[in-house]
């Protein structure tokens, strides 16, 4: 099955050669004798491979929903009712601090603003805030809709909810500011899950696939597909829930980490291209 077909099967969009983009809006009538040039095809979305730089142990019981690197440490949020928590872990897999959330809530994505962690919940509309150094709770915010992935840029929080939109939120109140529609070859791309802001672009897991996509924040256009299927194959999980999910970026050392739900391995990778 091709990459394009597998994305279609996931209910997403074509990820092969870009379709021609026609000018939108009304056009003035043209003389019958005038010949119009065919529109230039849009460039194809590149498909990038990765190289594995290192492998680290990862808690194989962690239902990973969010992952980030901050101040020399890895932070992770996990899901499922009764099992959800926020934790700080080392690269040798040790959990050095942990805070559990209400057992009735399903934990989701994890973001950072200043020195405060913000963790989402799936259906509860509650965002929990934590001191990044101590993991002590510092408050909560309410928001509408489902919580999936979360990251941040210099202006605020960026959230996914499984749709083809990224939601820009105020980092202090979580009030929605605006939305960015995400497209690939001009078509909406849904199932965007865990997010990470990396060098001016947004990386997103596409749920239940072996791919990341790189998104231009200003336009929402997918500029690259990153093929992580070799990592998925190496894990060889039989559990349908054990999907690729979790991206962390160490900006100081330019290190990119990925993992998955219930995966025993955290991979440090390099994107080729």
Tab-separated table of C-alpha atoms in Angstrom:
chain	number	residue	atom	x	y	z
A	1	UNK	CA	0.000	0.000	0.000
A	2	UNK	CA	1.405	3.404	-0.922
A	3	UNK	CA	1.771	6.252	1.544
A	4	UNK	CA	-1.019	8.103	-0.203
A	5	UNK	CA	-3.335	5.114	-0.023
A	6	UNK	CA	-2.574	4.482	3.633
A	7	UNK	CA	-3.433	8.060	4.516
A	8	UNK	CA	-6.655	7.791	2.543
A	9	UNK	CA	-7.474	4.578	4.398
A	10	UNK	CA	-7.009	6.471	7.648
A	11	UNK	CA	-9.689	8.917	6.525
A	12	UNK	CA	-7.224	11.685	5.826
A	13	UNK	CA	-6.134	13.019	2.455
A	14	UNK	CA	-4.031	12.272	-0.580
A	15	UNK	CA	-0.313	12.402	0.170
A	16	UNK	CA	1.119	11.770	-3.268
A	17	UNK	CA	1.833	14.267	-6.053
A	18	UNK	CA	0.179	17.582	-5.373
A	19	UNK	CA	-3.029	18.274	-7.233
A	20	UNK	CA	-3.152	21.357	-9.425
A	21	UNK	CA	-4.322	24.406	-7.531
A	22	UNK	CA	-6.777	26.582	-9.444
A	23	UNK	CA	-7.216	30.245	-8.727
A	24	UNK	CA	-10.209	30.913	-6.487
A	25	UNK	CA	-12.751	33.656	-6.847
A	26	UNK	CA	-14.602	35.146	-9.792
A	27	UNK	CA	-12.744	35.768	-13.021
A	28	UNK	CA	-13.755	38.377	-15.583
A	29	UNK	CA	-15.016	36.949	-18.920
A	30	UNK	CA	-12.211	36.502	-21.466
A	31	UNK	CA	-12.387	36.960	-25.251
A	32	UNK	CA	-13.115	33.696	-27.023
A	33	UNK	CA	-9.925	33.985	-29.053
A	34	UNK	CA	-7.676	34.272	-25.983
A	35	UNK	CA	-5.759	31.158	-24.982
A	36	UNK	CA	-5.226	30.715	-21.246
A	37	UNK	CA	-2.128	28.953	-19.996
A	38	UNK	CA	-2.722	25.858	-17.870
A	39	UNK	CA	-2.087	26.476	-14.163
A	40	UNK	CA	1.299	25.289	-12.933
A	41	UNK	CA	1.088	22.184	-10.763
A	42	UNK	CA	1.779	22.634	-7.084
A	43	UNK	CA	5.002	21.027	-5.880
A	44	UNK	CA	4.688	17.504	-4.524
A	45	UNK	CA	4.863	17.103	-0.766
A	46	UNK	CA	8.229	15.428	-0.089
A	47	UNK	CA	8.366	12.158	1.815
A	48	UNK	CA	11.365	12.118	4.160
A	49	UNK	CA	13.087	9.163	5.783
A	50	UNK	CA	14.775	9.227	9.183
A	51	UNK	CA	17.944	7.843	10.688
A	52	UNK	CA	17.977	6.410	14.197
A	53	UNK	CA	20.611	8.195	16.287
A	54	UNK	CA	19.999	6.367	19.570
A	55	UNK	CA	17.549	4.177	21.437
A	56	UNK	CA	16.538	4.689	25.058
A	57	UNK	CA	14.297	2.632	27.352
A	58	UNK	CA	10.688	3.778	27.693
A	59	UNK	CA	7.966	2.684	30.110
A	60	UNK	CA	6.028	0.072	28.117
A	61	UNK	CA	2.968	0.621	30.323
A	62	UNK	CA	2.796	4.352	29.518
A	63	UNK	CA	-0.123	5.259	27.253
A	64	UNK	CA	1.807	8.219	25.848
A	65	UNK	CA	-0.278	11.245	24.891
A	66	UNK	CA	2.191	14.127	25.209
A	67	UNK	CA	5.969	14.443	25.213
A	68	UNK	CA	8.326	17.409	25.506
A	69	UNK	CA	11.852	18.360	26.506
A	70	UNK	CA	12.471	21.194	28.960
A	71	UNK	CA	15.462	22.332	30.964
A	72	UNK	CA	17.426	19.116	30.481
A	73	UNK	CA	14.569	16.741	31.221
A	74	UNK	CA	11.889	14.784	29.383
A	75	UNK	CA	8.261	15.309	30.383
A	76	UNK	CA	5.423	12.996	29.432
A	77	UNK	CA	1.662	12.883	29.849
A	78	UNK	CA	-0.206	9.591	29.740
A	79	UNK	CA	-3.818	8.644	29.159
A	80	UNK	CA	-6.646	6.262	30.033
A	81	UNK	CA	-9.061	6.682	32.895
A	82	UNK	CA	-7.498	5.680	36.192
A	83	UNK	CA	-3.985	5.647	34.710
A	84	UNK	CA	-3.409	9.199	33.517
A	85	UNK	CA	-0.498	11.195	34.867
A	86	UNK	CA	2.172	13.780	34.142
A	87	UNK	CA	5.754	12.699	34.755
A	88	UNK	CA	9.374	13.745	34.467
A	89	UNK	CA	11.649	10.983	33.214
A	90	UNK	CA	15.306	10.479	32.459
A	91	UNK	CA	16.751	9.108	29.242
A	92	UNK	CA	17.485	5.827	30.991
A	93	UNK	CA	13.750	5.406	31.523
A	94	UNK	CA	13.505	6.296	35.212
A	95	UNK	CA	10.432	8.161	36.427
A	96	UNK	CA	11.821	10.773	38.805
A	97	UNK	CA	8.571	12.640	39.518
A	98	UNK	CA	4.916	11.963	38.807
A	99	UNK	CA	1.527	13.548	39.402
A	100	UNK	CA	-1.662	11.631	38.741
A	101	UNK	CA	-4.800	13.342	37.539
A	102	UNK	CA	-8.397	12.636	38.529
A	103	UNK	CA	-9.009	8.924	37.803
A	104	UNK	CA	-12.251	9.801	36.019
A	105	UNK	CA	-10.326	11.877	33.472
A	106	UNK	CA	-8.469	10.683	30.371
A	107	UNK	CA	-5.174	12.572	30.110
A	108	UNK	CA	-4.074	13.929	26.754
A	109	UNK	CA	-1.442	16.266	25.243
A	110	UNK	CA	1.214	18.182	27.135
A	111	UNK	CA	2.518	21.688	26.461
A	112	UNK	CA	4.800	24.218	28.089
A	113	UNK	CA	4.435	27.928	28.720
A	114	UNK	CA	7.289	29.687	30.517
A	115	UNK	CA	8.038	27.270	33.381
A	116	UNK	CA	4.563	25.817	33.608
A	117	UNK	CA	3.346	22.555	32.108
A	118	UNK	CA	-0.191	22.368	30.756
A	119	UNK	CA	-1.860	18.986	30.255
A	120	UNK	CA	-5.132	18.450	28.429
A	121	UNK	CA	-7.943	15.976	28.981
A	122	UNK	CA	-9.787	14.189	26.222
A	123	UNK	CA	-13.491	14.812	26.883
A	124	UNK	CA	-13.559	16.700	30.170
A	125	UNK	CA	-12.608	20.142	28.870
A	126	UNK	CA	-10.156	20.632	31.737
A	127	UNK	CA	-6.520	21.675	31.337
A	128	UNK	CA	-4.281	21.045	34.335
A	129	UNK	CA	-1.342	23.322	35.070
A	130	UNK	CA	1.820	22.144	36.820
A	131	UNK	CA	5.025	23.721	38.036
A	132	UNK	CA	7.653	22.269	35.708
A	133	UNK	CA	10.297	21.952	38.429
A	134	UNK	CA	8.202	20.354	41.160
A	135	UNK	CA	5.137	19.071	39.237
A	136	UNK	CA	2.971	20.668	41.908
A	137	UNK	CA	-0.465	21.659	40.550
A	138	UNK	CA	-0.823	25.396	39.938
A	139	UNK	CA	-4.392	25.600	38.647
A	140	UNK	CA	-6.816	24.563	35.930
A	141	UNK	CA	-8.501	26.086	32.890
A	142	UNK	CA	-11.670	25.144	31.039
A	143	UNK	CA	-11.902	24.844	27.266
A	144	UNK	CA	-14.468	23.635	24.749
A	145	UNK	CA	-14.141	20.510	22.633
A	146	UNK	CA	-11.807	17.548	22.739
A	147	UNK	CA	-8.195	17.779	23.819
A	148	UNK	CA	-5.628	15.874	21.719
A	149	UNK	CA	-2.157	17.376	21.226
A	150	UNK	CA	-0.560	20.543	22.586
A	151	UNK	CA	2.576	22.589	21.940
A	152	UNK	CA	3.595	26.243	22.004
A	153	UNK	CA	5.447	28.923	20.093
A	154	UNK	CA	6.538	32.360	21.289
A	155	UNK	CA	2.980	33.687	21.046
A	156	UNK	CA	0.919	31.044	22.795
A	157	UNK	CA	-0.434	27.512	22.768
A	158	UNK	CA	-1.211	25.413	19.698
A	159	UNK	CA	-3.709	22.577	20.142
A	160	UNK	CA	-5.091	19.738	18.033
A	161	UNK	CA	-8.480	18.107	18.509
A	162	UNK	CA	-8.433	15.356	15.870
A	163	UNK	CA	-9.879	17.621	13.201
A	164	UNK	CA	-8.156	19.329	10.276
A	165	UNK	CA	-7.644	22.480	12.366
A	166	UNK	CA	-5.021	23.670	14.801
A	167	UNK	CA	-6.404	25.864	17.571
A	168	UNK	CA	-4.355	28.826	18.780
A	169	UNK	CA	-5.057	29.551	22.454
A	170	UNK	CA	-4.141	32.168	24.995
A	171	UNK	CA	-1.481	30.510	27.198
A	172	UNK	CA	-2.879	31.906	30.429
A	173	UNK	CA	-6.617	31.449	29.956
A	174	UNK	CA	-6.805	28.876	27.104
A	175	UNK	CA	-9.341	31.096	25.373
A	176	UNK	CA	-9.373	30.338	21.664
A	177	UNK	CA	-7.803	33.055	19.527
A	178	UNK	CA	-8.182	31.583	16.057
A	179	UNK	CA	-7.834	28.388	14.005
A	180	UNK	CA	-5.530	27.306	11.225
A	181	UNK	CA	-6.827	24.810	8.673
A	182	UNK	CA	-4.275	22.097	7.860
A	183	UNK	CA	-4.110	20.888	4.275
A	184	UNK	CA	-2.067	18.440	2.232
A	185	UNK	CA	-2.134	18.855	-1.531
A	186	UNK	CA	-4.939	21.333	-0.922
A	187	UNK	CA	-7.111	18.843	0.950
A	188	UNK	CA	-7.937	18.884	4.680
A	189	UNK	CA	-5.785	16.617	6.826
A	190	UNK	CA	-7.566	15.252	9.892
A	191	UNK	CA	-6.480	13.013	12.786
A	192	UNK	CA	-3.704	15.370	13.873
A	193	UNK	CA	-2.604	14.243	17.313
A	194	UNK	CA	0.564	14.948	19.332
A	195	UNK	CA	2.336	18.185	18.375
A	196	UNK	CA	5.797	19.682	18.706
A	197	UNK	CA	7.071	23.086	17.587
A	198	UNK	CA	10.471	22.585	15.940
A	199	UNK	CA	12.535	25.365	14.370
A	200	UNK	CA	9.593	27.409	13.129
A	201	UNK	CA	7.432	24.476	12.011
A	202	UNK	CA	4.907	22.210	13.695
A	203	UNK	CA	5.445	18.462	13.686
A	204	UNK	CA	2.308	16.394	14.180
A	205	UNK	CA	1.609	12.715	14.630
A	206	UNK	CA	-1.152	11.518	12.311
A	207	UNK	CA	-3.161	9.171	14.496
A	208	UNK	CA	-3.025	5.458	13.684
A	209	UNK	CA	-0.413	5.912	10.963
A	210	UNK	CA	3.365	5.583	10.920
A	211	UNK	CA	3.867	9.172	9.795
A	212	UNK	CA	4.577	12.627	11.088
A	213	UNK	CA	3.747	15.686	9.040
A	214	UNK	CA	5.548	19.008	9.063
A	215	UNK	CA	3.160	21.971	8.985
A	216	UNK	CA	3.857	25.594	8.114
A	217	UNK	CA	2.221	27.570	10.963
A	218	UNK	CA	1.416	30.583	8.821
A	219	UNK	CA	-0.559	28.705	6.175
A	220	UNK	CA	-1.391	25.295	7.663
A	221	UNK	CA	0.116	23.656	4.596
A	222	UNK	CA	1.857	20.319	5.044
A	223	UNK	CA	5.388	20.797	3.727
A	224	UNK	CA	6.721	17.286	4.348
A	225	UNK	CA	5.670	13.777	5.328
A	226	UNK	CA	8.115	12.014	7.651
A	227	UNK	CA	8.063	8.250	7.336
A	228	UNK	CA	8.485	6.486	10.687
A	229	UNK	CA	7.145	3.112	9.580
A	230	UNK	CA	10.546	1.434	10.130
A	231	UNK	CA	10.329	2.386	13.815
A	232	UNK	CA	6.787	1.047	14.034
A	233	UNK	CA	7.990	-2.197	12.419
A	234	UNK	CA	10.890	-2.462	14.865
A	235	UNK	CA	8.535	-2.166	17.824
A	236	UNK	CA	6.271	-4.809	16.276
A	237	UNK	CA	3.396	-4.117	18.669
A	238	UNK	CA	0.368	-6.391	18.481
A	239	UNK	CA	-1.824	-4.145	20.608
A	240	UNK	CA	-3.929	-1.923	18.309
A	241	UNK	CA	-3.582	0.918	20.809
A	242	UNK	CA	0.227	0.844	20.662
A	243	UNK	CA	0.488	3.494	17.951
A	244	UNK	CA	3.161	6.046	17.176
A	245	UNK	CA	2.567	9.077	19.416
A	246	UNK	CA	4.974	11.422	21.156
A	247	UNK	CA	7.437	14.017	19.831
A	248	UNK	CA	9.979	15.986	21.871
A	249	UNK	CA	12.541	18.523	20.697
A	250	UNK	CA	15.694	19.429	22.611
A	251	UNK	CA	16.339	22.837	21.050
A	252	UNK	CA	19.659	23.358	22.839
A	253	UNK	CA	21.255	20.196	21.452
A	254	UNK	CA	19.086	19.866	18.341
A	255	UNK	CA	17.841	16.415	19.328
A	256	UNK	CA	14.493	15.000	18.201
A	257	UNK	CA	12.817	12.198	20.164
A	258	UNK	CA	9.801	10.078	19.249
A	259	UNK	CA	7.971	7.190	20.869
A	260	UNK	CA	4.542	5.593	20.963
A	261	UNK	CA	1.801	4.432	23.268
A	262	UNK	CA	2.926	1.354	25.195
A	263	UNK	CA	6.274	1.350	23.379
A	264	UNK	CA	9.351	0.021	25.226
A	265	UNK	CA	11.657	2.352	23.282
A	266	UNK	CA	12.220	6.076	22.949
A	267	UNK	CA	14.011	6.866	19.682
A	268	UNK	CA	16.311	9.776	18.997
A	269	UNK	CA	16.077	10.401	15.268
A	270	UNK	CA	17.431	12.632	12.541
A	271	UNK	CA	15.212	13.643	9.628
A	272	UNK	CA	16.926	13.130	6.296
A	273	UNK	CA	16.241	16.154	4.148
